[in-house]
């Protein structure tokens, strides 16, 4: 091949490569809630493939399967990508140096994408370098000098590299979460704004919308600590378009600067995906014993509660309301279950999330075995139908049977014989479930009925 021909082939190869590069899908990492007009931003090219092709039979623990923590020791040169999202501290303390060793302003790198190039020690200095290049300009390189003597000593820690938001989680979330329905677990979310100093404002969505189902409409980049910006939209209602809100979250914790135990504290938990949202597609079957105990059976509520109706409205449900359980499942690896219930009289469908055990951190306050009692109050022996309205209000009247008192107040804390003719049941209540924390009910031995009207 002549020299001229070699040059022509090389030029053709270069142009072909440039054409392929230009056809990579363009990914916009800068998204805003719909209450303000989105600003045009520099977009980043990315050729990652969709990650929502998991096997149909393996729906368990979607988040932990698809968003895995990547230790700094396992970052892949040329592949692991970050966006520079400096905090106020990062703007004061310069973290990166250019290829000549000159420290550079982190602000000058803000919103640029860096690709990890491995670690090195080119001059045999005391501290090794963590090397990067800019994705849109591979010749522009920077390094971060680790504060310990070697990269291996540093990479297993939680700190990572300052100012860098991990894009692996963002890409995976864009590919797999947009369009998914989630149950919102927090009361406070955020909206973008051009008027507030931080560029966003907190929004108290209220207890009625906490626990409601919203749809993930957009995903973008957030902050270094919480790199994924999840935008959710509430359902349209009464002819009004639903509002959009966002939350910054870390999902895999890669380079976020926090350990998992630190993220469990109350003010940081909402900035994990699991702390803010339940992914409705991530349904898990309950144990056979639990399914057999509840599915298809009638239960009544032992105290007043709230449930979601078919429109996702939060509605009050009175004690002694009777339902048939039509479905019971877990979401993700949570320690709670969600029941789908059909009202025995109304025929309406409701959902209710309850804890499997009491005192579970960050779980529902109500416990399955305490809220629901198997059976139908109208079919319990020694319970008169005409007494049910008073029993529902936890009133105890003269002539009530032991069964009626149990239905009104539950099992007594203590049973005591006071005289030859009288015995009494003593109750110590949790105040949130009963307005009177201490009550005594007196019965006659001969009739086993209440001796006096306790509602006076």
XYZ file of C-alpha atoms in Angstrom:
456
model
C 0.000 0.000 0.000
C 1.389 3.397 -0.977
C 1.963 6.126 1.582
C -0.783 8.210 -0.071
C -3.242 5.346 0.178
C -2.389 4.812 3.865
C -3.139 8.455 4.606
C -6.515 8.234 2.822
C -7.452 5.074 4.805
C -6.427 6.724 8.068
C -8.524 9.807 7.309
C -11.518 7.639 6.402
C -11.147 5.651 9.620
C -10.959 8.856 11.648
C -14.087 10.273 9.986
C -15.960 7.009 10.550
C -15.004 6.980 14.218
C -16.115 10.584 14.558
C -19.432 9.746 12.916
C -20.035 6.828 15.312
C -19.172 9.016 18.283
C -21.597 11.691 17.124
C -24.418 9.131 16.953
C -24.162 8.158 20.605
C -27.421 8.931 22.425
C -27.315 12.325 24.108
C -28.170 12.256 27.792
C -29.399 15.329 29.632
C -28.341 15.157 33.259
C -29.928 18.501 34.181
C -33.651 18.169 34.910
C -36.090 20.387 36.811
C -39.588 20.081 38.196
C -42.270 21.325 35.821
C -43.234 24.345 37.925
C -40.407 26.278 36.229
C -39.195 26.328 32.642
C -36.215 24.060 32.087
C -33.013 25.781 31.051
C -30.984 24.386 28.155
C -27.854 22.727 29.504
C -24.785 21.086 28.075
C -25.698 17.461 27.580
C -23.349 14.528 27.942
C -22.952 11.682 25.480
C -23.458 8.238 26.904
C -23.833 4.853 25.269
C -24.970 2.756 28.237
C -27.701 0.262 27.408
C -31.062 -0.115 29.107
C -30.880 -2.031 32.359
C -34.518 -3.017 32.791
C -34.320 -6.414 31.121
C -34.164 -8.444 34.341
C -35.659 -11.919 34.215
C -39.400 -11.907 34.878
C -39.062 -14.465 37.621
C -36.462 -12.414 39.515
C -38.186 -9.253 40.736
C -36.707 -9.306 44.212
C -34.756 -6.440 45.686
C -34.547 -4.490 42.442
C -32.622 -1.576 43.929
C -29.817 -3.520 45.583
C -29.446 -5.801 42.543
C -29.109 -2.981 40.037
C -27.377 -0.286 42.090
C -24.346 -1.924 43.601
C -21.760 -0.109 45.696
C -18.491 0.259 43.790
C -15.498 0.674 46.045
C -12.893 3.155 44.881
C -10.552 0.166 44.674
C -12.820 -1.292 41.955
C -13.315 1.752 39.734
C -12.637 0.826 36.102
C -10.180 3.043 34.184
C -11.814 4.578 31.127
C -15.321 3.597 32.255
C -16.156 4.920 35.728
C -17.619 8.400 35.257
C -18.383 11.327 37.536
C -19.725 14.847 37.276
C -18.047 17.628 39.226
C -20.656 18.918 41.721
C -18.735 20.912 44.328
C -20.080 21.818 47.763
C -19.287 25.166 49.385
C -16.333 23.509 51.108
C -15.023 22.254 47.760
C -15.074 25.803 46.398
C -12.754 26.922 49.194
C -10.416 23.930 49.275
C -8.899 23.073 45.895
C -8.983 19.323 45.363
C -7.640 18.837 41.838
C -4.369 19.655 40.085
C -3.772 19.831 36.363
C -1.172 17.733 34.505
C 1.505 20.295 35.418
C 0.753 19.928 39.114
C -0.945 23.318 39.459
C -4.002 23.353 41.755
C -7.169 24.441 39.929
C -10.409 26.030 41.067
C -13.136 23.437 41.526
C -15.673 25.977 40.306
C -13.962 26.002 36.899
C -14.684 22.273 36.645
C -18.291 22.419 37.870
C -20.753 20.291 35.847
C -17.953 18.797 33.738
C -17.735 15.029 33.405
C -14.556 13.320 34.562
C -13.556 9.781 33.596
C -11.390 7.766 35.960
C -7.973 6.851 34.525
C -6.538 4.797 37.376
C -3.938 5.781 39.979
C -0.257 6.572 39.587
C 2.835 7.908 41.265
C 4.815 9.410 38.375
C 7.373 11.312 40.423
C 7.828 8.863 43.279
C 6.246 11.343 45.708
C 4.911 10.491 49.134
C 1.263 10.435 47.984
C -0.207 8.692 44.958
C -2.452 10.378 42.389
C -5.981 9.440 41.321
C -6.102 10.368 37.639
C -8.978 11.667 35.501
C -9.614 13.153 32.087
C -12.519 15.275 30.878
C -14.951 13.229 28.825
C -15.412 15.908 26.169
C -11.667 16.657 26.025
C -9.517 13.585 26.751
C -6.315 15.620 26.524
C -7.370 17.736 29.517
C -6.282 15.697 32.540
C -6.396 16.233 36.298
C -5.427 14.334 39.404
C -6.458 14.136 43.046
C -3.666 13.471 45.520
C -4.658 10.932 48.157
C -3.933 12.104 51.710
C -2.519 8.717 52.785
C 0.777 7.222 51.725
C -0.735 4.880 49.135
C -3.838 4.435 47.028
C -4.465 0.985 48.525
C -4.542 2.457 52.027
C -7.056 5.080 50.956
C -9.421 3.368 48.527
C -11.179 1.153 51.098
C -12.364 4.134 53.151
C -15.667 5.978 52.856
C -14.295 9.404 51.847
C -13.489 8.854 48.156
C -12.750 11.833 45.912
C -14.335 15.172 46.871
C -16.755 17.034 44.586
C -17.456 14.055 42.281
C -21.039 12.812 41.845
C -21.103 9.193 40.666
C -22.849 8.950 37.283
C -23.169 5.169 37.319
C -26.209 5.459 39.596
C -27.646 8.309 37.528
C -27.330 6.361 34.260
C -28.873 3.256 35.775
C -31.742 5.279 37.236
C -32.423 6.973 33.882
C -32.496 3.595 32.152
C -34.537 1.675 34.714
C -36.652 3.983 36.891
C -38.342 6.548 34.619
C -42.034 5.707 34.360
C -41.988 3.531 37.493
C -44.608 4.093 40.187
C -43.397 4.633 43.736
C -45.028 5.146 47.107
C -43.692 8.322 48.722
C -42.482 7.696 52.284
C -41.515 11.233 53.289
C -43.578 14.310 54.082
C -41.098 16.825 52.670
C -39.951 16.934 49.049
C -38.497 19.763 46.920
C -39.290 21.911 43.911
C -36.886 23.870 41.736
C -37.057 27.628 41.904
C -35.214 30.546 40.371
C -35.985 32.805 43.315
C -34.608 31.005 46.368
C -30.916 31.123 47.140
C -30.359 27.376 46.884
C -32.152 26.999 43.582
C -34.885 24.906 45.191
C -37.394 25.056 48.014
C -38.730 22.419 50.406
C -42.416 21.544 50.062
C -44.452 19.981 52.868
C -46.725 17.624 50.932
C -48.768 16.828 54.063
C -49.746 13.563 55.688
C -52.423 12.889 53.087
C -49.905 12.734 50.247
C -47.230 11.005 52.315
C -47.767 7.372 51.413
C -49.467 8.152 48.110
C -48.369 6.720 44.766
C -46.485 8.998 42.377
C -44.716 8.368 39.067
C -41.018 8.950 38.382
C -41.048 11.299 35.388
C -37.412 12.423 35.125
C -34.002 11.527 36.506
C -30.929 13.721 36.509
C -27.791 14.527 38.449
C -27.980 15.811 42.004
C -25.108 16.493 44.385
C -21.854 14.764 45.272
C -23.344 13.213 48.422
C -26.725 12.430 46.832
C -25.974 12.111 43.102
C -29.386 11.050 41.751
C -32.140 13.634 41.323
C -35.468 11.785 41.252
C -38.455 13.810 39.998
C -41.890 12.382 40.827
C -45.324 13.534 39.736
C -48.541 13.112 41.679
C -51.647 11.884 39.873
C -53.957 14.368 38.165
C -57.029 15.032 40.281
C -60.297 16.925 39.799
C -59.127 18.241 36.436
C -55.930 19.661 37.941
C -52.549 18.445 36.709
C -50.488 16.846 39.430
C -47.473 18.688 40.798
C -43.885 17.516 40.325
C -41.424 17.257 43.208
C -37.874 16.001 43.530
C -35.562 14.363 46.004
C -31.774 14.047 45.916
C -30.791 10.489 46.842
C -27.823 8.189 46.974
C -28.673 4.672 45.890
C -25.482 2.592 45.846
C -23.492 5.008 48.106
C -20.594 4.984 45.599
C -18.288 7.939 46.414
C -21.093 9.669 48.374
C -18.896 10.171 51.443
C -21.203 8.355 53.893
C -21.175 4.885 55.390
C -24.430 2.926 55.357
C -24.833 3.285 59.145
C -24.468 7.073 58.858
C -27.269 7.146 56.284
C -29.630 5.433 58.728
C -29.832 8.509 60.991
C -33.129 10.394 60.743
C -31.976 13.484 58.831
C -30.072 11.490 56.175
C -32.350 8.466 55.737
C -34.731 10.357 53.383
C -31.776 10.902 51.034
C -31.504 7.188 50.350
C -33.855 5.748 47.745
C -35.369 3.318 50.262
C -35.839 6.138 52.765
C -37.932 8.210 50.343
C -39.649 5.766 48.009
C -41.058 2.270 47.722
C -40.851 0.854 44.234
C -44.234 -0.706 43.511
C -42.814 -3.016 40.848
C -40.569 -4.605 43.463
C -43.277 -6.749 45.053
C -42.120 -9.744 47.059
C -44.259 -12.661 48.150
C -44.796 -13.160 51.872
C -44.218 -16.492 53.602
C -46.745 -19.263 53.052
C -47.718 -19.137 56.731
C -48.516 -15.425 56.522
C -50.389 -15.800 53.235
C -52.428 -18.694 54.618
C -53.250 -16.730 57.767
C -54.674 -13.701 55.929
C -55.532 -14.272 52.263
C -59.260 -14.672 51.622
C -60.185 -14.285 55.300
C -62.260 -11.691 57.144
C -60.681 -9.280 59.594
C -61.930 -6.251 61.497
C -59.973 -3.208 62.630
C -59.449 -3.082 66.376
C -58.918 0.685 66.442
C -59.497 3.708 64.198
C -56.967 3.962 61.390
C -56.357 5.415 57.922
C -56.205 3.590 54.611
C -55.777 4.432 50.926
C -58.851 4.039 48.771
C -58.820 3.137 45.068
C -58.179 6.815 44.198
C -55.145 6.876 46.499
C -56.941 9.248 48.883
C -56.175 8.806 52.564
C -59.464 8.054 54.340
C -60.446 7.398 57.953
C -61.571 3.884 58.804
C -63.464 3.298 62.050
C -62.690 0.484 64.447
C -64.701 -2.712 63.946
C -64.835 -2.123 60.175
C -64.780 -5.524 58.476
C -62.744 -6.453 55.388
C -61.718 -9.445 53.336
C -57.981 -9.603 52.573
C -57.553 -10.046 48.807
C -53.769 -9.569 48.588
C -50.777 -9.348 50.905
C -47.205 -8.620 49.820
C -43.954 -6.947 50.776
C -42.230 -4.133 48.914
C -38.511 -4.724 48.407
C -36.826 -6.094 51.511
C -38.918 -4.000 53.934
C -40.037 -5.268 57.330
C -43.643 -4.388 56.586
C -46.441 -5.764 54.436
C -49.136 -4.121 52.336
C -52.650 -5.545 52.441
C -55.304 -5.067 49.786
C -58.709 -5.192 51.462
C -62.301 -5.300 50.244
C -64.846 -3.588 52.503
C -67.441 -6.115 53.649
C -70.318 -3.614 53.445
C -69.108 -1.027 50.934
C -67.391 -3.397 48.502
C -64.712 -0.731 48.068
C -61.005 -1.589 47.746
C -58.408 -0.218 50.159
C -54.686 -0.691 50.820
C -52.899 -0.555 54.135
C -49.207 -0.891 55.004
C -48.449 -2.282 58.452
C -45.371 -3.458 60.315
C -44.829 -7.161 60.904
C -43.325 -6.486 64.316
C -43.547 -3.552 66.742
C -40.755 -0.986 67.105
C -39.270 -1.452 63.643
C -37.083 1.552 62.822
C -38.342 3.659 59.893
C -41.328 1.386 59.415
C -45.078 1.902 59.888
C -46.220 2.629 63.435
C -49.149 0.218 63.234
C -48.577 -3.516 63.637
C -50.431 -6.156 61.618
C -51.422 -8.354 64.567
C -52.544 -5.367 66.674
C -54.644 -3.584 64.045
C -56.450 -6.537 62.461
C -58.434 -9.199 64.325
C -59.800 -12.204 62.467
C -63.556 -12.495 62.297
C -66.690 -10.374 61.968
C -67.972 -8.470 65.042
C -71.562 -9.181 64.034
C -71.047 -12.955 64.294
C -69.182 -13.102 67.640
C -71.035 -15.100 70.275
C -72.597 -13.046 73.128
C -72.289 -9.799 71.158
C -75.629 -8.133 70.426
C -75.900 -6.254 67.144
C -77.698 -3.343 68.816
C -74.713 -2.868 71.158
C -72.190 -2.519 68.313
C -72.506 1.290 67.866
C -71.532 1.824 71.526
C -68.816 -0.832 71.349
C -67.354 0.826 68.241
C -66.931 4.015 70.334
C -65.288 1.941 73.124
C -68.199 2.608 75.448
C -69.100 0.056 78.122
C -72.662 -0.024 79.443
C -74.495 -1.882 82.175
C -75.458 -5.373 81.118
C -72.649 -5.806 78.553
C -71.205 -9.315 78.395
C -67.532 -10.183 78.757
C -67.364 -10.722 74.983
C -68.761 -7.231 74.387
C -66.257 -5.651 76.774
C -63.405 -7.509 75.069
C -64.621 -6.207 71.722
C -64.807 -2.670 73.105
C -61.564 -2.572 75.081
C -59.562 -5.738 74.407
C -58.062 -8.161 76.868
C -57.750 -6.736 80.405
C -54.385 -6.011 81.961
C -55.523 -7.490 85.269
C -58.524 -9.448 86.658
C -59.318 -9.022 90.389
C -62.059 -10.260 92.729
C -63.142 -7.297 94.882
C -66.200 -8.628 96.811
C -68.217 -11.832 96.959
C -70.467 -10.533 94.207
C -68.102 -8.364 92.124
C -64.949 -8.916 90.081
C -63.223 -6.281 87.974
C -61.169 -5.984 84.824
C -58.437 -3.345 84.853
C -57.071 -1.773 81.674
C -53.863 0.158 81.107
C -53.981 1.607 77.592
C -51.570 3.197 75.179
C -52.869 6.745 75.124
C -52.803 6.999 71.340
C -55.328 4.162 71.063
C -57.635 5.225 73.888
C -58.499 8.600 75.349
C -58.508 7.177 78.890
C -55.261 5.367 79.703
C -56.676 3.693 82.866
C -60.111 2.045 83.136
C -61.860 -0.384 85.480
C -64.895 -2.448 84.491
C -66.899 -4.216 87.253
C -68.840 -7.433 86.594
C -71.403 -9.373 88.614
C -70.352 -12.965 89.298
C -73.848 -14.317 88.946
C -74.624 -12.944 85.454
C -71.088 -12.317 84.106
C -72.334 -8.926 82.918
C -71.225 -5.332 83.606
C -72.546 -4.098 86.945
C -72.775 -0.388 86.131
C -72.813 1.966 83.142
C -69.169 2.937 82.522
C -70.023 5.676 80.000
C -71.272 8.102 82.661
